[in-house]
mmCIF file of C-alpha atoms in Angstrom:
data_model
loop_
_atom_site.group_PDB
_atom_site.id
_atom_site.type_symbol
_atom_site.label_atom_id
_atom_site.label_comp_id
_atom_site.label_asym_id
_atom_site.label_seq_id
_atom_site.Cartn_x
_atom_site.Cartn_y
_atom_site.Cartn_z
ATOM 1 C CA MET A 140 0.005 0.558 -0.156
ATOM 2 C CA ASN A 141 3.006 2.347 0.971
ATOM 3 C CA ARG A 142 4.024 1.930 -2.868
ATOM 4 C CA LEU A 143 1.372 2.554 -4.530
ATOM 5 C CA LEU A 144 0.490 5.518 -2.622
ATOM 6 C CA GLY A 145 4.066 6.557 -3.273
ATOM 7 C CA THR A 146 3.093 6.459 -7.156
ATOM 8 C CA ALA A 147 0.275 8.476 -6.238
ATOM 9 C CA CYS A 148 2.511 11.103 -5.382
ATOM 10 C CA VAL A 149 4.458 11.477 -7.814
ATOM 11 C CA LEU A 150 1.335 11.262 -10.508
ATOM 12 C CA PRO A 151 -0.301 14.419 -11.706
ATOM 13 C CA PRO A 152 -3.364 15.857 -9.660
ATOM 14 C CA ALA A 153 -5.480 14.582 -12.151
ATOM 15 C CA LEU A 154 -4.041 10.593 -12.537
ATOM 16 C CA ALA A 155 -3.545 10.237 -8.693
ATOM 17 C CA PHE A 156 -7.280 11.022 -8.195
ATOM 18 C CA ALA A 157 -8.477 9.442 -10.614
ATOM 19 C CA ALA A 158 -5.949 5.806 -9.749
ATOM 20 C CA ALA A 159 -7.173 6.452 -5.833
ATOM 21 C CA PHE A 160 -10.862 6.674 -7.181
ATOM 22 C CA ALA A 161 -10.378 3.869 -8.538
ATOM 23 C CA MET A 162 -8.327 1.239 -5.817
ATOM 24 C CA SER A 163 -11.848 2.965 -3.581
ATOM 25 C CA THR A 164 -14.249 1.774 -5.886
ATOM 26 C CA SER A 165 -15.509 -1.724 -5.637
ATOM 27 C CA LEU A 166 -16.753 -3.618 -9.493
ATOM 28 C CA PRO A 167 -20.329 -4.327 -9.654
ATOM 29 C CA ALA A 168 -21.121 -7.789 -8.486
ATOM 30 C CA GLN A 169 -22.017 -10.349 -11.358
ATOM 31 C CA ASP A 170 -25.819 -10.776 -11.953
ATOM 32 C CA SER A 171 -25.963 -14.996 -10.772
ATOM 33 C CA GLU A 172 -28.858 -15.470 -12.940
ATOM 34 C CA THR A 173 -26.613 -14.927 -15.999
ATOM 35 C CA PRO A 174 -25.317 -18.058 -16.663
ATOM 36 C CA ARG A 175 -21.917 -17.355 -17.944
ATOM 37 C CA PRO A 176 -20.845 -18.977 -21.080
ATOM 38 C CA LYS A 177 -18.491 -22.491 -21.641
ATOM 39 C CA VAL A 178 -15.466 -22.344 -23.133
ATOM 40 C CA ALA A 179 -14.594 -25.287 -24.559
ATOM 41 C CA ALA A 180 -11.547 -26.866 -23.402
ATOM 42 C CA SER A 181 -9.778 -27.359 -26.567
ATOM 43 C CA PRO A 182 -10.762 -26.219 -30.509
ATOM 44 C CA PRO A 183 -13.214 -28.667 -32.286
ATOM 45 C CA GLY A 184 -10.489 -28.504 -34.838
ATOM 46 C CA ARG A 185 -6.891 -30.803 -35.115
ATOM 47 C CA PRO A 186 -4.604 -31.168 -37.279
ATOM 48 C CA ASP A 187 -5.001 -35.403 -37.095
ATOM 49 C CA SER A 188 -5.962 -36.019 -41.049
ATOM 50 C CA SER A 189 -8.468 -39.202 -39.535
ATOM 51 C CA LEU A 190 -10.997 -36.914 -38.347
ATOM 52 C CA VAL A 191 -11.901 -36.530 -42.340
ATOM 53 C CA SER A 192 -14.562 -38.156 -43.440
ATOM 54 C CA GLY A 193 -15.020 -38.596 -47.320
ATOM 55 C CA GLY A 194 -17.745 -37.104 -49.948
ATOM 56 C CA LEU A 195 -19.170 -34.034 -50.745
ATOM 57 C CA TYR A 196 -17.337 -30.975 -49.290
ATOM 58 C CA LYS A 197 -18.428 -26.826 -49.879
ATOM 59 C CA ALA A 198 -16.449 -23.990 -49.228
ATOM 60 C CA ASP A 199 -17.274 -21.767 -46.553
ATOM 61 C CA PRO A 200 -17.704 -18.537 -47.471
ATOM 62 C CA ASP A 201 -17.505 -16.725 -44.324
ATOM 63 C CA HIS A 202 -13.929 -17.971 -43.412
ATOM 64 C CA THR A 203 -12.014 -18.591 -47.082
ATOM 65 C CA LEU A 204 -9.511 -15.768 -48.000
ATOM 66 C CA VAL A 205 -7.111 -15.638 -50.835
ATOM 67 C CA GLU A 206 -4.646 -13.129 -50.089
ATOM 68 C CA TRP A 207 -2.898 -11.180 -53.371
ATOM 69 C CA SER A 208 0.866 -10.006 -52.727
ATOM 70 C CA VAL A 209 3.254 -7.745 -54.650
ATOM 71 C CA ASP A 210 6.026 -5.884 -55.018
ATOM 72 C CA HIS A 211 5.618 -2.055 -54.866
ATOM 73 C CA LEU A 212 7.742 0.321 -55.585
ATOM 74 C CA GLY A 213 10.887 -1.746 -54.688
ATOM 75 C CA PHE A 214 9.781 -0.786 -51.453
ATOM 76 C CA SER A 215 7.818 -3.313 -49.563
ATOM 77 C CA PRO A 216 4.962 -5.892 -50.517
ATOM 78 C CA TYR A 217 1.299 -4.578 -50.500
ATOM 79 C CA PHE A 218 -1.460 -7.264 -50.529
ATOM 80 C CA GLY A 219 -5.191 -7.376 -50.919
ATOM 81 C CA LEU A 220 -7.875 -9.961 -50.006
ATOM 82 C CA PHE A 221 -10.810 -11.844 -51.935
ATOM 83 C CA GLY A 222 -13.544 -13.397 -49.941
ATOM 84 C CA ASP A 223 -17.117 -14.543 -50.536
ATOM 85 C CA VAL A 224 -15.309 -17.260 -51.623
ATOM 86 C CA THR A 225 -17.789 -20.062 -52.910
ATOM 87 C CA GLY A 226 -17.351 -23.920 -54.507
ATOM 88 C CA THR A 227 -16.837 -27.999 -53.931
ATOM 89 C CA LEU A 228 -14.105 -30.282 -52.804
ATOM 90 C CA HIS A 229 -14.833 -33.987 -53.216
ATOM 91 C CA LEU A 230 -12.074 -35.906 -51.175
ATOM 92 C CA GLU A 231 -11.323 -39.336 -50.868
ATOM 93 C CA PRO A 232 -9.068 -39.647 -47.681
ATOM 94 C CA GLN A 233 -7.634 -43.002 -49.500
ATOM 95 C CA ARG A 234 -7.467 -41.890 -52.608
ATOM 96 C CA PRO A 235 -5.889 -37.708 -51.724
ATOM 97 C CA GLU A 236 -4.762 -37.698 -56.043
ATOM 98 C CA GLN A 237 -8.374 -37.957 -56.833
ATOM 99 C CA ALA A 238 -9.209 -34.732 -55.244
ATOM 100 C CA ARG A 239 -11.429 -32.420 -57.770
ATOM 101 C CA VAL A 240 -11.614 -28.597 -56.536
ATOM 102 C CA ALA A 241 -13.472 -26.201 -57.630
ATOM 103 C CA VAL A 242 -14.515 -22.860 -56.362
ATOM 104 C CA THR A 243 -15.130 -18.894 -57.645
ATOM 105 C CA ILE A 244 -14.025 -15.995 -56.761
ATOM 106 C CA PRO A 245 -15.660 -12.090 -56.967
ATOM 107 C CA VAL A 246 -13.237 -9.892 -57.879
ATOM 108 C CA SER A 247 -15.525 -7.187 -57.821
ATOM 109 C CA SER A 248 -15.630 -7.481 -54.009
ATOM 110 C CA VAL A 249 -11.485 -6.896 -53.863
ATOM 111 C CA THR A 250 -10.797 -5.452 -49.886
ATOM 112 C CA VAL A 251 -7.495 -3.266 -49.876
ATOM 113 C CA VAL A 252 -7.413 -0.547 -47.413
ATOM 114 C CA SER A 253 -6.235 2.055 -49.484
ATOM 115 C CA PRO A 254 -10.124 3.612 -50.695
ATOM 116 C CA GLY A 255 -7.841 5.085 -53.526
ATOM 117 C CA LEU A 256 -6.438 1.787 -54.801
ATOM 118 C CA LYS A 257 -10.159 0.319 -55.208
ATOM 119 C CA GLN A 258 -11.449 2.400 -56.932
ATOM 120 C CA HIS A 259 -8.220 2.262 -59.660
ATOM 121 C CA LEU A 260 -8.334 -2.013 -59.331
ATOM 122 C CA LEU A 261 -11.862 -0.987 -60.312
ATOM 123 C CA LYS A 262 -11.787 2.054 -62.821
ATOM 124 C CA PRO A 263 -12.939 1.681 -66.029
ATOM 125 C CA PRO A 264 -10.440 1.764 -69.328
ATOM 126 C CA ARG A 265 -8.674 5.179 -70.326
ATOM 127 C CA THR A 266 -10.121 5.772 -74.049
ATOM 128 C CA GLU A 267 -13.407 4.322 -74.736
ATOM 129 C CA GLY A 268 -12.693 0.483 -76.233
ATOM 130 C CA GLY A 269 -9.164 0.107 -74.428
ATOM 131 C CA LYS A 270 -8.871 -2.248 -72.001
ATOM 132 C CA PRO A 271 -8.673 -0.763 -67.973
ATOM 133 C CA ASP A 272 -5.341 -0.760 -65.965
ATOM 134 C CA PHE A 273 -5.934 -4.238 -64.168
ATOM 135 C CA PHE A 274 -10.382 -5.246 -63.049
ATOM 136 C CA GLY A 275 -11.970 -2.637 -64.215
ATOM 137 C CA PRO A 276 -15.765 -1.741 -63.708
ATOM 138 C CA ALA A 277 -17.586 -4.914 -63.846
ATOM 139 C CA PRO A 278 -14.683 -7.975 -64.113
ATOM 140 C CA GLU A 279 -16.252 -11.181 -63.960
ATOM 141 C CA ASP A 280 -15.921 -13.799 -61.302
ATOM 142 C CA ALA A 281 -12.343 -15.335 -60.762
ATOM 143 C CA ARG A 282 -12.278 -19.366 -60.790
ATOM 144 C CA PHE A 283 -10.119 -22.061 -59.674
ATOM 145 C CA VAL A 284 -10.921 -26.057 -61.106
ATOM 146 C CA SER A 285 -8.343 -28.035 -60.283
ATOM 147 C CA THR A 286 -7.091 -30.807 -62.901
ATOM 148 C CA MET A 287 -3.943 -32.611 -60.672
ATOM 149 C CA VAL A 288 -3.219 -33.454 -57.646
ATOM 150 C CA ARG A 289 0.150 -34.715 -56.257
ATOM 151 C CA THR A 290 0.985 -36.209 -52.464
ATOM 152 C CA THR A 291 4.850 -34.227 -51.856
ATOM 153 C CA GLY A 292 4.991 -35.548 -47.856
ATOM 154 C CA GLU A 293 2.898 -36.061 -45.228
ATOM 155 C CA ASP A 294 -0.441 -34.513 -45.293
ATOM 156 C CA GLN A 295 1.105 -31.836 -48.745
ATOM 157 C CA ALA A 296 0.159 -32.114 -52.201
ATOM 158 C CA GLU A 297 0.462 -30.076 -54.928
ATOM 159 C CA MET A 298 -2.750 -29.124 -56.523
ATOM 160 C CA THR A 299 -2.710 -28.198 -59.950
ATOM 161 C CA GLY A 300 -5.439 -25.673 -61.767
ATOM 162 C CA ASN A 301 -7.245 -23.686 -64.281
ATOM 163 C CA LEU A 302 -7.229 -19.936 -63.969
ATOM 164 C CA THR A 303 -9.604 -18.092 -65.401
ATOM 165 C CA LEU A 304 -8.660 -14.349 -64.901
ATOM 166 C CA ASN A 305 -10.109 -11.162 -66.201
ATOM 167 C CA GLY A 306 -11.500 -13.774 -69.047
ATOM 168 C CA ILE A 307 -7.978 -15.300 -69.325
ATOM 169 C CA THR A 308 -7.484 -19.137 -68.306
ATOM 170 C CA ASN A 309 -3.831 -20.399 -67.358
ATOM 171 C CA PRO A 310 -2.962 -23.318 -65.023
ATOM 172 C CA VAL A 311 -1.375 -22.348 -61.882
ATOM 173 C CA THR A 312 0.108 -24.823 -59.234
ATOM 174 C CA LEU A 313 -1.000 -24.680 -55.361
ATOM 175 C CA ASP A 314 0.917 -25.793 -52.531
ATOM 176 C CA VAL A 315 -1.273 -27.251 -50.467
ATOM 177 C CA ARG A 316 -1.397 -28.643 -46.281
ATOM 178 C CA PHE A 317 -4.089 -30.027 -44.322
ATOM 179 C CA HIS A 318 -4.483 -27.756 -41.146
ATOM 180 C CA GLY A 319 -7.390 -29.626 -39.337
ATOM 181 C CA ALA A 320 -10.311 -31.242 -39.394
ATOM 182 C CA GLY A 321 -13.239 -31.659 -37.023
ATOM 183 C CA THR A 322 -16.473 -31.951 -36.174
ATOM 184 C CA MET A 323 -18.389 -27.636 -36.010
ATOM 185 C CA PRO A 324 -20.075 -27.628 -32.554
ATOM 186 C CA LYS A 325 -23.707 -27.280 -33.014
ATOM 187 C CA ALA A 326 -24.722 -23.944 -31.861
ATOM 188 C CA MET A 327 -21.794 -22.462 -34.859
ATOM 189 C CA GLY A 328 -23.980 -25.029 -37.524
ATOM 190 C CA GLY A 329 -22.539 -28.301 -36.362
ATOM 191 C CA GLY A 330 -21.345 -30.425 -39.211
ATOM 192 C CA GLU A 331 -17.808 -32.178 -40.237
ATOM 193 C CA VAL A 332 -14.941 -29.479 -41.237
ATOM 194 C CA ILE A 333 -11.769 -29.507 -42.985
ATOM 195 C CA GLY A 334 -9.578 -26.400 -43.779
ATOM 196 C CA PHE A 335 -6.396 -26.155 -46.147
ATOM 197 C CA GLU A 336 -3.384 -23.470 -45.988
ATOM 198 C CA ALA A 337 -2.205 -22.983 -50.136
ATOM 199 C CA THR A 338 0.261 -21.043 -51.225
ATOM 200 C CA GLY A 339 1.214 -20.234 -54.840
ATOM 201 C CA THR A 340 1.951 -17.336 -57.503
ATOM 202 C CA PHE A 341 1.488 -16.548 -60.966
ATOM 203 C CA LYS A 342 1.933 -13.754 -63.337
ATOM 204 C CA ARG A 343 -0.819 -11.210 -63.741
ATOM 205 C CA SER A 344 0.530 -10.230 -67.930
ATOM 206 C CA ASP A 345 -0.191 -13.618 -68.478
ATOM 207 C CA PHE A 346 -3.944 -12.883 -67.445
ATOM 208 C CA GLY A 347 -3.794 -9.463 -69.303
ATOM 209 C CA MET A 348 -2.538 -7.247 -66.714
ATOM 210 C CA ASP A 349 0.564 -5.756 -67.313
ATOM 211 C CA PHE A 350 0.020 -2.242 -66.002
ATOM 212 C CA SER A 351 2.594 -0.388 -63.902
ATOM 213 C CA ILE A 352 5.237 -3.173 -64.786
ATOM 214 C CA PRO A 353 8.201 -3.519 -63.535
ATOM 215 C CA LEU A 354 7.659 -0.375 -60.737
ATOM 216 C CA VAL A 355 4.510 -3.036 -59.023
ATOM 217 C CA SER A 356 5.801 -6.863 -59.921
ATOM 218 C CA ASP A 357 4.354 -8.922 -62.495
ATOM 219 C CA ARG A 358 4.800 -11.343 -60.125
ATOM 220 C CA VAL A 359 2.075 -12.463 -57.606
ATOM 221 C CA ASP A 360 2.100 -14.442 -54.918
ATOM 222 C CA LEU A 361 -0.745 -16.385 -53.261
ATOM 223 C CA ARG A 362 -2.148 -17.089 -49.474
ATOM 224 C CA ILE A 363 -5.019 -18.350 -49.370
ATOM 225 C CA ALA A 364 -6.202 -19.873 -46.044
ATOM 226 C CA ALA A 365 -9.975 -22.743 -46.974
ATOM 227 C CA ALA A 366 -11.917 -24.115 -45.273
ATOM 228 C CA PHE A 367 -14.430 -26.854 -46.422
ATOM 229 C CA ILE A 368 -17.765 -27.569 -44.766
ATOM 230 C CA LYS A 369 -19.419 -31.088 -45.268
ATOM 231 C CA ASP A 370 -22.193 -30.766 -47.292
ATOM 232 C CA THR A 371 -25.113 -33.225 -45.776
ATOM 233 C CA GLY A 372 -27.794 -32.227 -49.000
ATOM 234 C CA ASP A 373 -28.851 -34.436 -52.080
ATOM 235 C CA ASN A 374 -26.556 -32.407 -54.212
ATOM 236 C CA PRO A 375 -25.165 -35.885 -55.645
ATOM 237 C CA SER A 376 -23.616 -34.116 -58.543
ATOM 238 C CA GLY A 377 -21.448 -31.294 -56.293
ATOM 239 C CA GLU A 378 -22.365 -28.704 -59.054
ATOM 240 C CA ASN A 379 -22.124 -25.076 -58.103
#
């Protein structure tokens, strides 16, 4: 107590008063009729591939993110995000090389911290009949459809697929790592969930976006967090 009082004496008067008030004021008692929320002892998902069951999964648009990053003027990396991803995953744990992914990414909802940059990304062509610097004002959704999966290690694989962006389709390869699986609590919707991380690169000039190269890098780095929820409906085709 002497130490606390000594500290208060060297504080400015306003801060000293606030400190003394805080020490002399008791916290309000918690309403005994309001139950505390129960906290799970551990997360429902674990990096245990034995928890994965086969079948059709659908992308969780609220927890699937595509991060893109470019080098800006050689000074720093700059990144943005795509969300609201939809699509499907067909997976059989005993035959991972037969996994199939088809996802759609809404380019128009690109997220960056700079309003000016977002306006530029979605800016119309500078001249009538010309092409926009980047995506343009009404960009088509991007789409990735896998064509081959090759296991490269325990819980790791290389996935090659066709990426359609800006109306142009080119192959892109992703390094994929299993992150976790389990059953979502019923209070959060329930269902079996599986998640992955993936990384990859491509050249934006291959998709018709060569504006400001090399000041802004041609190379685009991808980092993807993908969550899929087991489909229990009657959609055997898995088409989205």
